[in-house]
mmCIF file of C-alpha atoms in Angstrom:
data_model
loop_
_atom_site.group_PDB
_atom_site.id
_atom_site.type_symbol
_atom_site.label_atom_id
_atom_site.label_comp_id
_atom_site.label_asym_id
_atom_site.label_seq_id
_atom_site.Cartn_x
_atom_site.Cartn_y
_atom_site.Cartn_z
ATOM 1 C CA MET A 1 60.113 -2.234 -21.128
ATOM 2 C CA SER A 2 59.470 1.403 -20.258
ATOM 3 C CA ILE A 3 61.491 4.361 -21.409
ATOM 4 C CA GLU A 4 61.998 7.358 -19.148
ATOM 5 C CA ILE A 5 62.176 10.756 -20.796
ATOM 6 C CA ASP A 6 63.493 13.600 -18.664
ATOM 7 C CA VAL A 7 63.316 17.286 -19.544
ATOM 8 C CA LEU A 8 65.839 19.051 -17.341
ATOM 9 C CA ASN A 9 67.445 22.459 -16.873
ATOM 10 C CA GLY A 10 70.139 22.865 -19.527
ATOM 11 C CA ASP A 11 73.015 24.083 -17.361
ATOM 12 C CA ILE A 12 72.388 21.730 -14.457
ATOM 13 C CA SER A 13 72.080 18.678 -16.734
ATOM 14 C CA TRP A 14 75.153 19.439 -18.886
ATOM 15 C CA PRO A 15 77.415 17.113 -16.833
ATOM 16 C CA VAL A 16 75.050 14.244 -17.702
ATOM 17 C CA ALA A 17 74.990 15.126 -21.426
ATOM 18 C CA GLU A 18 78.662 16.003 -21.915
ATOM 19 C CA PRO A 19 80.022 12.410 -22.087
ATOM 20 C CA LEU A 20 77.489 11.584 -24.822
ATOM 21 C CA PHE A 21 78.575 14.651 -26.828
ATOM 22 C CA LYS A 22 82.231 13.636 -26.521
ATOM 23 C CA ALA A 23 81.418 10.088 -27.655
ATOM 24 C CA VAL A 24 79.234 11.122 -30.620
ATOM 25 C CA TRP A 25 81.368 14.105 -31.699
ATOM 26 C CA PRO A 26 85.001 13.581 -30.683
ATOM 27 C CA ALA A 27 87.068 16.781 -30.899
ATOM 28 C CA GLU A 28 89.271 15.429 -33.713
ATOM 29 C CA MET A 29 86.146 14.786 -35.824
ATOM 30 C CA VAL A 30 84.408 18.084 -34.999
ATOM 31 C CA GLU A 31 87.367 20.213 -36.051
ATOM 32 C CA LYS A 32 87.039 18.818 -39.605
ATOM 33 C CA LEU A 33 83.298 19.516 -39.930
ATOM 34 C CA PRO A 34 81.834 22.644 -41.587
ATOM 35 C CA TRP A 35 80.401 23.659 -38.208
ATOM 36 C CA GLY A 36 83.459 22.751 -36.133
ATOM 37 C CA HIS A 37 84.453 26.409 -35.664
ATOM 38 C CA VAL A 38 80.988 27.630 -34.575
ATOM 39 C CA LYS A 39 80.398 29.017 -31.076
ATOM 40 C CA TRP A 40 77.091 27.503 -29.916
ATOM 41 C CA ALA A 41 74.489 28.638 -27.389
ATOM 42 C CA ASN A 42 73.930 26.619 -24.239
ATOM 43 C CA ALA A 43 70.630 24.736 -24.095
ATOM 44 C CA ASP A 44 67.883 26.138 -21.885
ATOM 45 C CA LEU A 45 66.459 22.640 -21.395
ATOM 46 C CA ARG A 46 67.633 19.149 -22.302
ATOM 47 C CA VAL A 47 65.610 16.076 -23.207
ATOM 48 C CA LEU A 48 67.481 13.035 -21.936
ATOM 49 C CA ILE A 49 66.626 9.390 -22.503
ATOM 50 C CA ASP A 50 68.463 6.639 -20.664
ATOM 51 C CA ALA A 51 69.144 3.319 -22.379
ATOM 52 C CA PRO A 52 67.625 0.197 -20.823
ATOM 53 C CA THR A 53 71.180 -1.187 -20.746
ATOM 54 C CA GLY A 54 72.347 1.818 -18.725
ATOM 55 C CA GLY A 55 73.764 5.243 -19.455
ATOM 56 C CA LEU A 56 72.451 8.107 -21.536
ATOM 57 C CA ALA A 57 71.099 6.944 -24.911
ATOM 58 C CA CYS A 58 69.892 10.205 -26.465
ATOM 59 C CA HIS A 59 69.986 13.972 -26.009
ATOM 60 C CA VAL A 60 68.079 16.881 -27.575
ATOM 61 C CA GLY A 61 68.774 20.454 -26.522
ATOM 62 C CA ILE A 62 65.909 22.971 -26.369
ATOM 63 C CA TYR A 63 66.462 26.714 -26.779
ATOM 64 C CA PHE A 64 64.118 29.671 -26.404
ATOM 65 C CA ARG A 65 64.826 32.967 -28.065
ATOM 66 C CA HIS A 66 63.289 36.288 -28.981
ATOM 67 C CA ALA A 67 64.397 36.730 -32.582
ATOM 68 C CA ILE A 68 63.453 38.732 -35.668
ATOM 69 C CA TRP A 69 61.852 37.284 -38.786
ATOM 70 C CA ASP A 70 61.428 39.707 -41.698
ATOM 71 C CA GLY A 71 61.541 42.687 -39.349
ATOM 72 C CA ARG A 72 58.962 41.258 -36.894
ATOM 73 C CA LYS A 73 59.817 40.199 -33.375
ATOM 74 C CA VAL A 74 59.065 36.522 -32.854
ATOM 75 C CA HIS A 75 59.489 34.042 -30.038
ATOM 76 C CA ILE A 76 61.032 30.848 -31.347
ATOM 77 C CA GLY A 77 62.021 27.510 -29.955
ATOM 78 C CA GLY A 78 65.174 25.796 -31.096
ATOM 79 C CA ILE A 79 66.394 22.234 -31.291
ATOM 80 C CA GLY A 80 70.100 21.478 -31.217
ATOM 81 C CA GLY A 81 72.690 18.974 -30.125
ATOM 82 C CA VAL A 82 70.589 16.006 -31.190
ATOM 83 C CA SER A 83 72.750 13.001 -30.431
ATOM 84 C CA THR A 84 72.247 9.285 -29.907
ATOM 85 C CA ARG A 85 74.787 6.812 -28.596
ATOM 86 C CA GLU A 86 75.976 4.595 -31.428
ATOM 87 C CA ASP A 87 74.727 1.339 -29.885
ATOM 88 C CA CYS A 88 71.283 2.930 -29.354
ATOM 89 C CA ARG A 89 70.676 4.214 -32.885
ATOM 90 C CA ARG A 90 67.766 3.093 -35.062
ATOM 91 C CA GLN A 91 65.693 2.221 -32.004
ATOM 92 C CA GLY A 92 63.467 5.320 -31.994
ATOM 93 C CA TYR A 93 65.222 7.271 -29.226
ATOM 94 C CA ALA A 94 65.873 10.369 -31.344
ATOM 95 C CA SER A 95 62.240 10.402 -32.524
ATOM 96 C CA LEU A 96 60.973 10.131 -28.943
ATOM 97 C CA ALA A 97 63.331 12.849 -27.716
ATOM 98 C CA LEU A 98 62.478 15.139 -30.634
ATOM 99 C CA ASP A 99 58.736 14.646 -30.035
ATOM 100 C CA ALA A 100 59.218 15.490 -26.347
ATOM 101 C CA ALA A 101 61.187 18.604 -27.292
ATOM 102 C CA VAL A 102 58.501 19.775 -29.744
ATOM 103 C CA GLN A 103 55.786 19.245 -27.113
ATOM 104 C CA THR A 104 57.850 21.199 -24.587
ATOM 105 C CA MET A 105 58.249 24.078 -27.058
ATOM 106 C CA ARG A 106 54.530 23.980 -27.896
ATOM 107 C CA HIS A 107 53.675 24.707 -24.261
ATOM 108 C CA HIS A 108 56.339 27.323 -23.581
ATOM 109 C CA GLU A 109 55.593 31.068 -23.674
ATOM 110 C CA ALA A 110 53.790 31.151 -27.008
ATOM 111 C CA VAL A 111 56.602 29.831 -29.202
ATOM 112 C CA GLN A 112 55.620 30.802 -32.749
ATOM 113 C CA PHE A 113 57.813 28.329 -34.635
ATOM 114 C CA GLY A 114 60.685 25.938 -34.101
ATOM 115 C CA LEU A 115 64.095 26.151 -35.742
ATOM 116 C CA LEU A 116 66.920 23.663 -36.077
ATOM 117 C CA PHE A 117 70.015 23.291 -38.203
ATOM 118 C CA CYS A 118 71.057 20.014 -39.768
ATOM 119 C CA GLU A 119 73.377 18.348 -42.222
ATOM 120 C CA PRO A 120 72.087 16.871 -45.518
ATOM 121 C CA HIS A 121 72.190 13.261 -44.284
ATOM 122 C CA ASN A 122 69.532 14.195 -41.670
ATOM 123 C CA PHE A 123 67.113 16.075 -43.957
ATOM 124 C CA ALA A 124 64.775 13.093 -44.492
ATOM 125 C CA PHE A 125 64.678 12.307 -40.758
ATOM 126 C CA TYR A 126 63.495 15.811 -39.844
ATOM 127 C CA GLN A 127 61.139 16.206 -42.810
ATOM 128 C CA SER A 128 59.419 12.934 -41.917
ATOM 129 C CA ARG A 129 58.756 14.423 -38.474
ATOM 130 C CA GLY A 130 57.083 17.617 -39.688
ATOM 131 C CA TRP A 131 60.072 19.945 -40.126
ATOM 132 C CA HIS A 132 60.277 22.084 -43.283
ATOM 133 C CA PRO A 133 63.303 23.524 -45.085
ATOM 134 C CA PHE A 134 63.725 27.280 -44.622
ATOM 135 C CA SER A 135 65.018 28.752 -47.879
ATOM 136 C CA GLY A 136 65.820 32.212 -46.551
ATOM 137 C CA GLU A 137 68.803 33.627 -44.707
ATOM 138 C CA VAL A 138 69.658 33.140 -41.039
ATOM 139 C CA TYR A 139 71.928 35.501 -39.116
ATOM 140 C CA VAL A 140 73.592 34.681 -35.802
ATOM 141 C CA GLU A 141 76.089 36.177 -33.415
ATOM 142 C CA GLN A 142 79.631 34.834 -33.326
ATOM 143 C CA PRO A 143 82.753 36.182 -31.600
ATOM 144 C CA GLU A 144 83.529 38.232 -34.726
ATOM 145 C CA GLY A 145 80.025 39.774 -34.761
ATOM 146 C CA ARG A 146 76.784 39.199 -36.670
ATOM 147 C CA VAL A 147 77.245 36.688 -39.506
ATOM 148 C CA ARG A 148 75.109 34.789 -41.978
ATOM 149 C CA PHE A 149 74.874 31.195 -40.746
ATOM 150 C CA GLU A 150 75.638 28.766 -43.557
ATOM 151 C CA ALA A 151 77.370 25.886 -41.766
ATOM 152 C CA MET A 152 74.157 23.812 -41.786
ATOM 153 C CA ALA A 153 70.713 24.026 -43.351
ATOM 154 C CA PRO A 154 67.843 25.583 -41.368
ATOM 155 C CA PHE A 155 64.551 23.748 -40.873
ATOM 156 C CA VAL A 156 61.405 25.105 -39.223
ATOM 157 C CA PHE A 157 58.505 23.546 -37.360
ATOM 158 C CA ASP A 158 55.130 25.287 -37.609
ATOM 159 C CA PHE A 159 53.270 26.426 -34.530
ATOM 160 C CA THR A 160 51.405 29.722 -35.041
ATOM 161 C CA ARG A 161 53.775 30.941 -37.798
ATOM 162 C CA LYS A 162 54.883 29.045 -40.891
ATOM 163 C CA PRO A 163 58.097 30.635 -42.158
ATOM 164 C CA ARG A 164 59.593 29.167 -45.314
ATOM 165 C CA GLN A 165 61.665 32.104 -46.553
ATOM 166 C CA GLY A 166 62.789 35.576 -45.592
ATOM 167 C CA VAL A 167 65.408 36.604 -43.062
ATOM 168 C CA ILE A 168 65.705 35.299 -39.517
ATOM 169 C CA ASP A 169 68.042 37.023 -37.090
ATOM 170 C CA LEU A 170 68.564 34.835 -34.024
ATOM 171 C CA CYS A 171 69.832 37.858 -32.074
ATOM 172 C CA GLY A 172 72.355 35.559 -30.433
ATOM 173 C CA LEU A 173 74.386 32.397 -30.823
ATOM 174 C CA PRO A 174 73.082 29.499 -32.930
ATOM 175 C CA TRP A 175 72.156 26.123 -31.487
#
C-alpha cells in the first residue's frame, strides 16, 4: 500500500480540508475550548494525506511569517490545524504529515525555526518528534489588537535558531 502526500496551496486546498476540520472540531465543541474564540491565520500551504479507504485522512497547515524574537527579525515556519480523521488515528498519518511539513519548512526561504501551539494531551507527541517547549511569551494579533497568546502552549523546532525562552511577536494572527 502506498500513501500519497500532497503539499498544496493553502487557499486553493481549503475546500478539501474544510470537511475534515468540521468533523474533527465541530462548532459546538470548539466554542467550549480555551482557543475557541481565537481568530486564526489561513495556512500558506497544506499537507494532505488521503486514506486508502477514501477521503482525506490527515491535514497539517504550514505558515510562513516574518516575526520578532527578542527584538530580532526572524523568519519562522508554523504548523497548525493538525487534524486526523477519527477512523485514521494511530496509523502514523499525523507523523507523516508533520514530517512532510517540517521538510517543506526546512527548504523554504531560510526558515530559522518552527513554531506550533498545542494542548497538553499532545505534548508528548510533538516532543517525540523533535519539538521543544518554548517557555517565553508569544504575542499575536487579534481583532482587539496585540495580545499575549496563552490559549495553548508554544513549541519550537530548531533549524538555524534554537529559541527556548524570550519574547516572540508573530506580527500577525496565530496558527
